mmCIF file of N, CA and C in Angstrom:
data_model
loop_
_atom_site.group_PDB
_atom_site.id
_atom_site.type_symbol
_atom_site.label_atom_id
_atom_site.label_comp_id
_atom_site.label_asym_id
_atom_site.label_seq_id
_atom_site.Cartn_x
_atom_site.Cartn_y
_atom_site.Cartn_z
ATOM 1 N N MET G 1 -13.481 226.390 -55.934
ATOM 2 C CA MET G 1 -14.447 226.330 -57.177
ATOM 3 C C MET G 1 -14.080 227.094 -58.308
ATOM 4 N N LYS G 2 -13.235 228.417 -57.943
ATOM 5 C CA LYS G 2 -12.491 229.164 -58.965
ATOM 6 C C LYS G 2 -11.599 228.590 -59.600
ATOM 7 N N LYS G 3 -10.727 227.908 -59.089
ATOM 8 C CA LYS G 3 -9.512 227.353 -59.664
ATOM 9 C C LYS G 3 -10.335 226.177 -60.748
ATOM 10 N N VAL G 4 -11.217 225.195 -60.371
ATOM 11 C CA VAL G 4 -11.996 224.501 -61.552
ATOM 12 C C VAL G 4 -12.576 225.378 -62.662
ATOM 13 N N ILE G 5 -13.228 226.869 -62.383
ATOM 14 C CA ILE G 5 -13.439 227.390 -63.455
ATOM 15 C C ILE G 5 -12.124 227.687 -64.112
ATOM 16 N N ASP G 6 -11.261 228.300 -63.829
ATOM 17 C CA ASP G 6 -10.511 228.695 -64.233
ATOM 18 C C ASP G 6 -9.488 227.682 -65.159
ATOM 19 N N TYR G 7 -9.177 226.750 -64.424
ATOM 20 C CA TYR G 7 -8.696 225.295 -65.396
ATOM 21 C C TYR G 7 -9.717 225.146 -66.499
ATOM 22 N N PHE G 8 -11.079 224.980 -66.559
ATOM 23 C CA PHE G 8 -12.075 224.637 -67.527
ATOM 24 C C PHE G 8 -11.992 225.598 -68.853
ATOM 25 N N TYR G 9 -11.510 226.979 -68.362
ATOM 26 C CA TYR G 9 -11.577 228.456 -69.323
ATOM 27 C C TYR G 9 -10.408 227.542 -70.244
ATOM 28 N N TYR G 10 -9.238 227.305 -69.388
ATOM 29 C CA TYR G 10 -7.747 227.428 -69.745
ATOM 30 C C TYR G 10 -7.969 226.143 -71.224
ATOM 31 N N ILE G 11 -8.223 224.875 -70.662
ATOM 32 C CA ILE G 11 -8.965 224.046 -71.471
ATOM 33 C C ILE G 11 -9.579 223.967 -72.655
ATOM 34 N N ALA G 12 -10.740 224.873 -72.232
ATOM 35 C CA ALA G 12 -11.487 225.402 -73.646
ATOM 36 C C ALA G 12 -10.844 226.216 -74.669
ATOM 37 N N MET G 13 -10.140 227.130 -74.262
ATOM 38 C CA MET G 13 -9.222 227.976 -75.131
ATOM 39 C C MET G 13 -8.108 227.173 -75.972
ATOM 40 N N ILE G 14 -7.569 226.260 -75.236
ATOM 41 C CA ILE G 14 -6.573 225.570 -75.696
ATOM 42 C C ILE G 14 -7.074 224.522 -76.851
ATOM 43 N N ALA G 15 -8.326 224.190 -76.852
ATOM 44 C CA ALA G 15 -9.299 223.709 -77.713
ATOM 45 C C ALA G 15 -9.718 224.534 -78.685
ATOM 46 N N LEU G 16 -10.061 225.394 -78.558
ATOM 47 C CA LEU G 16 -10.423 226.303 -79.618
ATOM 48 C C LEU G 16 -9.077 226.822 -80.352
ATOM 49 N N ILE G 17 -8.098 226.705 -79.925
ATOM 50 C CA ILE G 17 -7.210 227.369 -80.489
ATOM 51 C C ILE G 17 -6.550 225.954 -81.125
ATOM 52 N N MET G 18 -6.797 224.826 -80.913
ATOM 53 C CA MET G 18 -6.262 223.817 -81.530
ATOM 54 C C MET G 18 -7.450 223.501 -82.949
ATOM 55 N N TRP G 19 -8.563 223.406 -82.326
ATOM 56 C CA TRP G 19 -9.595 223.078 -83.521
ATOM 57 C C TRP G 19 -9.406 224.390 -84.860
ATOM 58 N N PHE G 20 -9.152 225.821 -84.182
ATOM 59 C CA PHE G 20 -8.860 226.789 -85.608
ATOM 60 C C PHE G 20 -7.332 226.481 -86.206
ATOM 61 N N SER G 21 -6.466 225.819 -85.680
ATOM 62 C CA SER G 21 -5.182 225.583 -86.047
ATOM 63 C C SER G 21 -5.513 224.617 -86.999
ATOM 64 N N TYR G 22 -6.546 223.213 -86.619
ATOM 65 C CA TYR G 22 -6.790 222.324 -87.597
ATOM 66 C C TYR G 22 -7.382 222.944 -88.963
ATOM 67 N N ALA G 23 -8.592 223.956 -88.564
ATOM 68 C CA ALA G 23 -9.312 224.314 -89.542
ATOM 69 C C ALA G 23 -8.562 225.200 -90.980
ATOM 70 N N LYS G 24 -7.162 225.492 -90.174
ATOM 71 C CA LYS G 24 -6.702 226.293 -91.265
ATOM 72 C C LYS G 24 -5.452 225.638 -91.643
ATOM 73 N N GLY G 25 -5.621 224.461 -91.345
ATOM 74 C CA GLY G 25 -4.514 223.102 -92.160
ATOM 75 C C GLY G 25 -2.806 223.546 -91.481
ATOM 76 N N TRP G 26 -2.914 224.208 -90.389
ATOM 77 C CA TRP G 26 -1.690 224.271 -89.731
ATOM 78 C C TRP G 26 -1.091 223.405 -89.006
ATOM 79 N N ILE G 27 -1.857 222.383 -88.397
ATOM 80 C CA ILE G 27 -1.564 221.437 -87.734
ATOM 81 C C ILE G 27 -2.484 219.860 -88.094
ATOM 82 N N PHE G 28 -1.831 219.057 -87.962
ATOM 83 C CA PHE G 28 -2.408 217.650 -88.107
ATOM 84 C C PHE G 28 -2.955 217.721 -89.577
ATOM 85 N N ALA G 29 -1.893 218.361 -90.522
ATOM 86 C CA ALA G 29 -2.514 218.025 -92.095
ATOM 87 C C ALA G 29 -1.340 217.145 -92.912
ATOM 88 N N ASN G 30 -1.988 216.194 -93.362
ATOM 89 C CA ASN G 30 -1.016 215.468 -93.989
ATOM 90 C C ASN G 30 -1.171 215.485 -95.688
ATOM 91 N N PHE G 31 -1.098 216.695 -95.839
ATOM 92 C CA PHE G 31 -1.299 216.994 -97.347
ATOM 93 C C PHE G 31 -0.475 218.627 -97.490
ATOM 94 N N GLU G 32 -0.115 219.047 -98.418
ATOM 95 C CA GLU G 32 0.750 220.127 -98.781
ATOM 96 C C GLU G 32 -0.281 221.259 -99.044
ATOM 97 N N SER G 33 -0.021 222.418 -98.542
ATOM 98 C CA SER G 33 -0.434 223.815 -99.039
ATOM 99 C C SER G 33 0.279 224.419 -99.673
ATOM 100 N N ILE G 34 0.455 224.916 -101.142
ATOM 101 C CA ILE G 34 0.673 225.660 -102.008
ATOM 102 C C ILE G 34 0.383 227.171 -102.553
ATOM 103 N N THR G 35 1.433 228.178 -102.730
ATOM 104 C CA THR G 35 0.800 229.193 -103.249
ATOM 105 C C THR G 35 -0.267 229.176 -104.584
ATOM 106 N N PRO G 36 -0.672 230.317 -105.102
ATOM 107 C CA PRO G 36 -1.031 230.560 -106.326
ATOM 108 C C PRO G 36 -0.074 230.371 -107.493
ATOM 109 N N LYS G 37 1.021 230.893 -107.175
ATOM 110 C CA LYS G 37 2.037 230.725 -107.846
ATOM 111 C C LYS G 37 3.146 229.539 -107.888
ATOM 112 N N GLN G 38 2.936 228.704 -107.150
ATOM 113 C CA GLN G 38 3.624 227.473 -107.271
ATOM 114 C C GLN G 38 2.236 226.411 -107.810
ATOM 115 N N ALA G 39 1.211 226.687 -107.695
ATOM 116 C CA ALA G 39 0.099 225.791 -107.943
ATOM 117 C C ALA G 39 0.342 225.999 -109.537
ATOM 118 N N ILE G 40 0.218 227.154 -110.227
ATOM 119 C CA ILE G 40 0.664 227.276 -111.765
ATOM 120 C C ILE G 40 1.624 226.827 -112.301
ATOM 121 N N THR G 41 3.064 227.004 -111.531
ATOM 122 C CA THR G 41 3.828 226.395 -112.009
ATOM 123 C C THR G 41 3.579 224.882 -111.562
ATOM 124 N N LEU G 42 3.480 224.242 -111.239
ATOM 125 C CA LEU G 42 3.111 222.724 -111.278
ATOM 126 C C LEU G 42 2.017 222.325 -112.009
ATOM 127 N N LEU G 43 1.198 223.234 -112.520
ATOM 128 C CA LEU G 43 -0.306 222.746 -113.696
ATOM 129 C C LEU G 43 0.961 222.769 -114.902
ATOM 130 N N GLU G 44 1.818 223.817 -114.918
ATOM 131 C CA GLU G 44 2.866 223.884 -116.204
ATOM 132 C C GLU G 44 3.334 222.873 -116.521
ATOM 133 N N LYS G 45 4.011 222.073 -115.380
ATOM 134 C CA LYS G 45 5.047 221.093 -115.298
ATOM 135 C C LYS G 45 4.758 219.809 -115.239
ATOM 136 N N ASP G 46 3.650 219.757 -114.851
ATOM 137 C CA ASP G 46 3.012 218.114 -114.314
ATOM 138 C C ASP G 46 1.770 217.912 -115.160
ATOM 139 N N ASN G 47 1.900 216.604 -115.736
ATOM 140 C CA ASN G 47 0.570 216.430 -116.421
ATOM 141 C C ASN G 47 -0.234 215.251 -115.780
ATOM 142 N N ASN G 48 0.338 214.986 -114.315
ATOM 143 C CA ASN G 48 -0.062 213.829 -113.789
ATOM 144 C C ASN G 48 -1.302 214.520 -112.430
ATOM 145 N N ILE G 49 -1.866 215.546 -112.836
ATOM 146 C CA ILE G 49 -2.391 216.508 -111.470
ATOM 147 C C ILE G 49 -4.106 216.642 -112.055
ATOM 148 N N MET G 50 -5.209 216.474 -111.338
ATOM 149 C CA MET G 50 -6.052 216.672 -111.394
ATOM 150 C C MET G 50 -6.975 218.248 -110.479
ATOM 151 N N LEU G 51 -7.486 218.879 -111.183
ATOM 152 C CA LEU G 51 -8.020 220.268 -110.336
ATOM 153 C C LEU G 51 -9.321 219.744 -110.073
ATOM 154 N N LEU G 52 -9.567 220.106 -108.730
ATOM 155 C CA LEU G 52 -10.724 219.873 -107.969
ATOM 156 C C LEU G 52 -11.108 220.802 -107.562
ATOM 157 N N ASP G 53 -12.378 221.627 -108.031
ATOM 158 C CA ASP G 53 -13.368 222.922 -107.426
ATOM 159 C C ASP G 53 -14.308 222.529 -106.161
ATOM 160 N N VAL G 54 -14.306 222.999 -104.796
ATOM 161 C CA VAL G 54 -15.161 222.410 -104.063
ATOM 162 C C VAL G 54 -16.018 223.657 -103.768
ATOM 163 N N ARG G 55 -16.049 224.689 -104.743
ATOM 164 C CA ARG G 55 -17.105 225.658 -104.268
ATOM 165 C C ARG G 55 -18.445 225.059 -104.535
ATOM 166 N N THR G 56 -19.354 226.014 -104.653
ATOM 167 C CA THR G 56 -21.173 226.061 -105.062
ATOM 168 C C THR G 56 -21.032 225.983 -106.622
ATOM 169 N N ILE G 57 -22.339 225.345 -107.089
ATOM 170 C CA ILE G 57 -22.294 225.243 -108.404
ATOM 171 C C ILE G 57 -22.610 226.829 -109.077
ATOM 172 N N GLN G 58 -22.899 227.381 -108.087
ATOM 173 C CA GLN G 58 -23.021 229.019 -108.460
ATOM 174 C C GLN G 58 -21.607 229.671 -108.720
ATOM 175 N N GLU G 59 -21.076 229.349 -107.717
ATOM 176 C CA GLU G 59 -19.545 230.185 -107.631
ATOM 177 C C GLU G 59 -19.085 228.933 -108.945
ATOM 178 N N TYR G 60 -18.948 228.284 -109.186
ATOM 179 C CA TYR G 60 -18.326 227.250 -110.635
ATOM 180 C C TYR G 60 -18.610 227.957 -111.679
ATOM 181 N N LYS G 61 -20.138 228.223 -111.967
ATOM 182 C CA LYS G 61 -20.829 228.592 -113.250
ATOM 183 C C LYS G 61 -20.369 230.156 -113.338
ATOM 184 N N SER G 62 -20.030 230.750 -112.053
ATOM 185 C CA SER G 62 -19.493 232.160 -112.204
ATOM 186 C C SER G 62 -17.789 232.171 -113.080
ATOM 187 N N GLY G 63 -17.164 231.168 -112.458
ATOM 188 C CA GLY G 63 -16.234 231.013 -113.047
ATOM 189 C C GLY G 63 -14.952 230.205 -112.774
ATOM 190 N N HIS G 64 -14.359 229.587 -113.600
ATOM 191 C CA HIS G 64 -13.456 228.197 -113.079
ATOM 192 C C HIS G 64 -12.509 227.817 -114.014
ATOM 193 N N LEU G 65 -11.436 227.064 -113.257
ATOM 194 C CA LEU G 65 -10.556 227.025 -113.834
ATOM 195 C C LEU G 65 -10.678 225.987 -114.925
ATOM 196 N N HIS G 66 -9.426 225.883 -116.400
ATOM 197 C CA HIS G 66 -10.077 224.843 -117.528
ATOM 198 C C HIS G 66 -9.566 223.831 -116.696
ATOM 199 N N ASN G 67 -10.436 222.609 -116.973
ATOM 200 C CA ASN G 67 -10.626 221.355 -117.031
ATOM 201 C C ASN G 67 -11.062 220.862 -115.214
ATOM 202 N N ALA G 68 -11.412 222.040 -114.611
ATOM 203 C CA ALA G 68 -11.482 221.500 -113.107
ATOM 204 C C ALA G 68 -12.850 220.965 -113.153
ATOM 205 N N ILE G 69 -12.570 219.865 -111.989
ATOM 206 C CA ILE G 69 -14.039 219.100 -111.717
ATOM 207 C C ILE G 69 -14.627 219.735 -110.601
ATOM 208 N N LEU G 70 -16.084 219.885 -110.724
ATOM 209 C CA LEU G 70 -16.520 220.421 -109.466
ATOM 210 C C LEU G 70 -17.403 219.380 -108.519
ATOM 211 N N ILE G 71 -16.787 219.170 -107.587
ATOM 212 C CA ILE G 71 -17.538 218.679 -106.318
ATOM 213 C C ILE G 71 -17.665 219.314 -105.310
ATOM 214 N N PRO G 72 -18.761 219.998 -104.887
ATOM 215 C CA PRO G 72 -18.672 221.351 -103.786
ATOM 216 C C PRO G 72 -18.510 220.517 -102.478
ATOM 217 N N LEU G 73 -17.667 221.155 -101.728
ATOM 218 C CA LEU G 73 -17.633 220.618 -100.290
ATOM 219 C C LEU G 73 -18.510 219.652 -99.680
ATOM 220 N N SER G 74 -19.714 220.227 -99.445
ATOM 221 C CA SER G 74 -20.944 219.628 -98.749
ATOM 222 C C SER G 74 -21.389 218.419 -99.570
ATOM 223 N N LYS G 75 -20.636 218.294 -100.676
ATOM 224 C CA LYS G 75 -21.330 216.584 -101.518
ATOM 225 C C LYS G 75 -19.817 215.832 -101.480
ATOM 226 N N LEU G 76 -19.004 216.244 -101.005
ATOM 227 C CA LEU G 76 -17.422 215.952 -101.169
ATOM 228 C C LEU G 76 -17.569 214.452 -100.701
ATOM 229 N N LYS G 77 -17.896 214.027 -99.312
ATOM 230 C CA LYS G 77 -17.813 212.718 -98.860
ATOM 231 C C LYS G 77 -18.581 211.643 -99.762
ATOM 232 N N LYS G 78 -19.922 212.005 -100.140
ATOM 233 C CA LYS G 78 -20.670 211.614 -100.956
ATOM 234 C C LYS G 78 -20.349 210.949 -102.327
ATOM 235 N N ASN G 79 -19.491 211.816 -102.894
ATOM 236 C CA ASN G 79 -19.076 211.541 -104.264
ATOM 237 C C ASN G 79 -17.483 210.963 -104.255
ATOM 238 N N LEU G 80 -17.171 210.747 -103.252
ATOM 239 C CA LEU G 80 -15.803 210.053 -103.428
ATOM 240 C C LEU G 80 -15.238 209.267 -104.677
ATOM 241 N N ASN G 81 -16.362 208.583 -104.811
ATOM 242 C CA ASN G 81 -16.307 207.483 -106.045
ATOM 243 C C ASN G 81 -16.151 207.996 -107.198
ATOM 244 N N LYS G 82 -16.169 209.620 -107.501
ATOM 245 C CA LYS G 82 -16.157 210.304 -108.755
ATOM 246 C C LYS G 82 -14.735 210.309 -108.903
ATOM 247 N N LEU G 83 -14.013 210.201 -108.013
ATOM 248 C CA LEU G 83 -12.509 210.406 -107.763
ATOM 249 C C LEU G 83 -11.516 209.575 -108.018
ATOM 250 N N VAL G 84 -12.336 208.195 -107.680
ATOM 251 C CA VAL G 84 -11.382 206.969 -107.939
ATOM 252 C C VAL G 84 -10.479 206.804 -109.147
ATOM 253 N N LEU G 85 -10.668 207.352 -109.747
ATOM 254 C CA LEU G 85 -9.860 207.215 -111.340
ATOM 255 C C LEU G 85 -8.199 208.174 -111.074
ATOM 256 N N TYR G 86 -8.645 208.960 -110.008
ATOM 257 C CA TYR G 86 -7.402 209.846 -109.819
ATOM 258 C C TYR G 86 -7.061 209.751 -108.471
ATOM 259 N N LYS G 87 -6.970 208.366 -107.950
ATOM 260 C CA LYS G 87 -6.302 207.932 -106.700
ATOM 261 C C LYS G 87 -5.022 207.981 -106.474
ATOM 262 N N ASN G 88 -4.384 208.162 -108.013
ATOM 263 C CA ASN G 88 -2.955 208.017 -108.068
ATOM 264 C C ASN G 88 -2.320 209.504 -108.991
ATOM 265 N N LYS G 89 -3.183 210.437 -108.752
ATOM 266 C CA LYS G 89 -2.686 211.512 -109.255
ATOM 267 C C LYS G 89 -2.767 212.655 -107.922
ATOM 268 N N LYS G 90 -1.982 213.663 -108.313
ATOM 269 C CA LYS G 90 -2.102 214.680 -107.368
ATOM 270 C C LYS G 90 -3.215 215.204 -107.396
ATOM 271 N N ILE G 91 -3.772 215.985 -106.435
ATOM 272 C CA ILE G 91 -5.281 216.673 -106.792
ATOM 273 C C ILE G 91 -5.063 217.897 -106.231
ATOM 274 N N LEU G 92 -4.852 218.919 -107.379
ATOM 275 C CA LEU G 92 -5.299 220.394 -107.082
ATOM 276 C C LEU G 92 -6.455 221.073 -106.193
ATOM 277 N N VAL G 93 -6.737 221.048 -105.144
ATOM 278 C CA VAL G 93 -8.111 221.693 -104.451
ATOM 279 C C VAL G 93 -8.053 222.875 -104.550
ATOM 280 N N TYR G 94 -9.065 223.836 -104.876
ATOM 281 C CA TYR G 94 -9.234 224.924 -104.778
ATOM 282 C C TYR G 94 -10.705 225.479 -104.238
ATOM 283 N N CYS G 95 -10.968 226.638 -103.639
ATOM 284 C CA CYS G 95 -12.217 227.069 -103.611
ATOM 285 C C CYS G 95 -11.953 228.361 -103.927
ATOM 286 N N ARG G 96 -12.664 229.625 -102.876
ATOM 287 C CA ARG G 96 -12.816 230.773 -103.625
ATOM 288 C C ARG G 96 -11.591 231.499 -102.719
ATOM 289 N N SER G 97 -11.532 231.435 -101.185
ATOM 290 C CA SER G 97 -10.397 231.985 -100.738
ATOM 291 C C SER G 97 -9.254 231.018 -100.088
ATOM 292 N N GLY G 98 -9.284 229.410 -100.367
ATOM 293 C CA GLY G 98 -8.640 228.523 -99.515
ATOM 294 C C GLY G 98 -8.736 228.258 -98.251
ATOM 295 N N SER G 99 -10.196 228.072 -97.788
ATOM 296 C CA SER G 99 -10.844 227.814 -96.217
ATOM 297 C C SER G 99 -11.489 226.188 -96.553
ATOM 298 N N ARG G 100 -12.586 226.476 -97.257
ATOM 299 C CA ARG G 100 -12.961 225.246 -97.928
ATOM 300 C C ARG G 100 -12.087 224.044 -98.561
ATOM 301 N N SER G 101 -10.970 224.641 -99.317
ATOM 302 C CA SER G 101 -10.181 223.860 -100.014
ATOM 303 C C SER G 101 -9.418 222.804 -98.810
ATOM 304 N N ILE G 102 -9.008 223.688 -97.913
ATOM 305 C CA ILE G 102 -8.580 222.675 -96.457
ATOM 306 C C ILE G 102 -9.385 221.851 -96.117
ATOM 307 N N ALA G 103 -10.582 222.116 -95.616
ATOM 308 C CA ALA G 103 -11.432 220.975 -95.216
ATOM 309 C C ALA G 103 -11.737 219.907 -96.196
ATOM 310 N N ALA G 104 -11.751 220.268 -97.398
ATOM 311 C CA ALA G 104 -11.713 218.927 -98.650
ATOM 312 C C ALA G 104 -10.299 218.247 -98.569
ATOM 313 N N SER G 105 -9.411 218.802 -98.471
ATOM 314 C CA SER G 105 -8.080 217.940 -98.540
ATOM 315 C C SER G 105 -8.058 217.451 -96.967
ATOM 316 N N HIS G 106 -8.471 217.594 -96.124
ATOM 317 C CA HIS G 106 -8.494 216.676 -95.009
ATOM 318 C C HIS G 106 -9.506 215.367 -95.365
ATOM 319 N N ILE G 107 -10.485 215.644 -95.788
ATOM 320 C CA ILE G 107 -11.645 214.560 -96.334
ATOM 321 C C ILE G 107 -10.908 213.834 -97.223
ATOM 322 N N LEU G 108 -10.117 214.541 -98.206
ATOM 323 C CA LEU G 108 -9.770 213.503 -99.325
ATOM 324 C C LEU G 108 -8.305 212.714 -98.795
ATOM 325 N N GLU G 109 -7.483 213.356 -98.261
ATOM 326 C CA GLU G 109 -6.553 212.605 -97.236
ATOM 327 C C GLU G 109 -6.663 211.320 -96.464
ATOM 328 N N LYS G 110 -7.912 211.664 -95.709
ATOM 329 C CA LYS G 110 -8.171 210.453 -94.993
ATOM 330 C C LYS G 110 -8.773 209.348 -95.560
ATOM 331 N N HIS G 111 -9.240 209.634 -97.359
ATOM 332 C CA HIS G 111 -9.553 208.450 -97.862
ATOM 333 C C HIS G 111 -8.499 207.742 -99.068
ATOM 334 N N GLY G 112 -7.322 208.393 -98.878
ATOM 335 C CA GLY G 112 -6.185 207.515 -99.422
ATOM 336 C C GLY G 112 -5.387 209.058 -100.624
ATOM 337 N N PHE G 113 -6.539 209.592 -100.858
ATOM 338 C CA PHE G 113 -6.112 210.463 -101.882
ATOM 339 C C PHE G 113 -4.813 211.551 -101.665
ATOM 340 N N MET G 114 -4.247 212.195 -102.828
ATOM 341 C CA MET G 114 -3.086 212.989 -102.386
ATOM 342 C C MET G 114 -3.664 214.566 -103.070
ATOM 343 N N PRO G 115 -4.112 215.114 -102.082
ATOM 344 C CA PRO G 115 -4.414 216.510 -102.255
ATOM 345 C C PRO G 115 -3.747 217.418 -101.973
ATOM 346 N N ILE G 116 -3.734 218.777 -103.019
ATOM 347 C CA ILE G 116 -2.774 219.378 -102.558
ATOM 348 C C ILE G 116 -3.678 220.862 -102.437
ATOM 349 N N ASN G 117 -3.472 221.658 -101.512
ATOM 350 C CA ASN G 117 -4.534 222.772 -100.910
ATOM 351 C C ASN G 117 -3.732 223.929 -101.944
ATOM 352 N N ILE G 118 -4.315 224.752 -102.372
ATOM 353 C CA ILE G 118 -3.982 226.195 -103.029
ATOM 354 C C ILE G 118 -4.563 227.019 -102.322
ATOM 355 N N LYS G 119 -3.313 227.891 -101.513
ATOM 356 C CA LYS G 119 -3.649 228.711 -100.782
ATOM 357 C C LYS G 119 -4.525 230.004 -101.523
ATOM 358 N N GLU G 120 -5.435 230.976 -100.475
ATOM 359 C CA GLU G 120 -5.845 231.794 -101.467
ATOM 360 C C GLU G 120 -6.882 231.501 -102.384
ATOM 361 N N GLY G 121 -7.173 230.537 -102.790
ATOM 362 C CA GLY G 121 -8.075 229.735 -103.821
ATOM 363 C C GLY G 121 -7.978 230.515 -105.052
ATOM 364 N N ILE G 122 -9.016 230.665 -105.771
ATOM 365 C CA ILE G 122 -9.260 231.114 -106.954
ATOM 366 C C ILE G 122 -9.117 232.652 -107.143
ATOM 367 N N ARG G 123 -9.525 233.144 -106.116
ATOM 368 C CA ARG G 123 -8.837 234.692 -105.742
ATOM 369 C C ARG G 123 -7.193 234.989 -106.055
ATOM 370 N N GLY G 124 -6.757 234.251 -105.405
ATOM 371 C CA GLY G 124 -5.157 234.189 -105.650
ATOM 372 C C GLY G 124 -4.889 234.199 -106.769
ATOM 373 N N LEU G 125 -5.049 232.889 -107.557
ATOM 374 C CA LEU G 125 -5.025 232.446 -108.814
ATOM 375 C C LEU G 125 -5.281 233.520 -109.975
ATOM 376 N N ILE G 126 -6.496 234.142 -109.855
ATOM 377 C CA ILE G 126 -6.677 234.905 -110.608
ATOM 378 C C ILE G 126 -6.040 236.283 -110.708
ATOM 379 N N ASP G 127 -5.449 236.905 -109.083
ATOM 380 C CA ASP G 127 -4.303 237.746 -108.736
ATOM 381 C C ASP G 127 -3.292 237.840 -109.725
ATOM 382 N N MET G 128 -2.670 236.351 -110.153
ATOM 383 C CA MET G 128 -1.739 235.843 -110.509
ATOM 384 C C MET G 128 -1.997 235.839 -111.815
ATOM 385 N N GLY G 129 -3.092 236.074 -112.478
ATOM 386 C CA GLY G 129 -2.951 236.291 -113.771
ATOM 387 C C GLY G 129 -3.661 234.943 -114.751
ATOM 388 N N VAL G 130 -4.190 233.689 -114.121
ATOM 389 C CA VAL G 130 -4.814 232.864 -114.424
ATOM 390 C C VAL G 130 -6.446 233.137 -114.983
ATOM 391 N N GLN G 131 -6.640 232.355 -116.588
ATOM 392 C CA GLN G 131 -7.640 232.734 -116.942
ATOM 393 C C GLN G 131 -8.885 231.441 -116.515
ATOM 394 N N ILE G 132 -9.975 232.044 -116.161
ATOM 395 C CA ILE G 132 -10.733 231.304 -115.713
ATOM 396 C C ILE G 132 -11.792 231.233 -117.015
ATOM 397 N N ILE G 133 -12.919 230.106 -116.847
ATOM 398 C CA ILE G 133 -13.931 229.692 -117.719
ATOM 399 C C ILE G 133 -15.105 230.195 -117.291
ATOM 400 N N LYS G 134 -16.318 230.619 -118.060
ATOM 401 C CA LYS G 134 -17.332 231.071 -117.798
ATOM 402 C C LYS G 134 -18.480 229.958 -118.097
#
């Protein structure tokens, strides 16, 4: 019986590690994650990019990037139709710190979009000197 419990414990731990790694975008991610500095460079050089803010309405109102479209992560699946015009564009996805944007990037990628997650989110961008609009 102890061997069965030990076996179950190891399976559960592996599953937990796999889930955590997936949630962080470390494994099974068919999208790119870039640093705030790389995001700034990309925005300066590429006109074929759309900015998607997946934070809450309150967070967006407290400050967001110029030209960013707000679709909170909790409403993203129901509002993918709003992004159809951007199907052939790279979509830079950001949140506050980079976690919700990973989840959003998984959703977007599964529906045929080209998401690029911004690591560290808007906090990292602000640290790099990006201006936000209130």
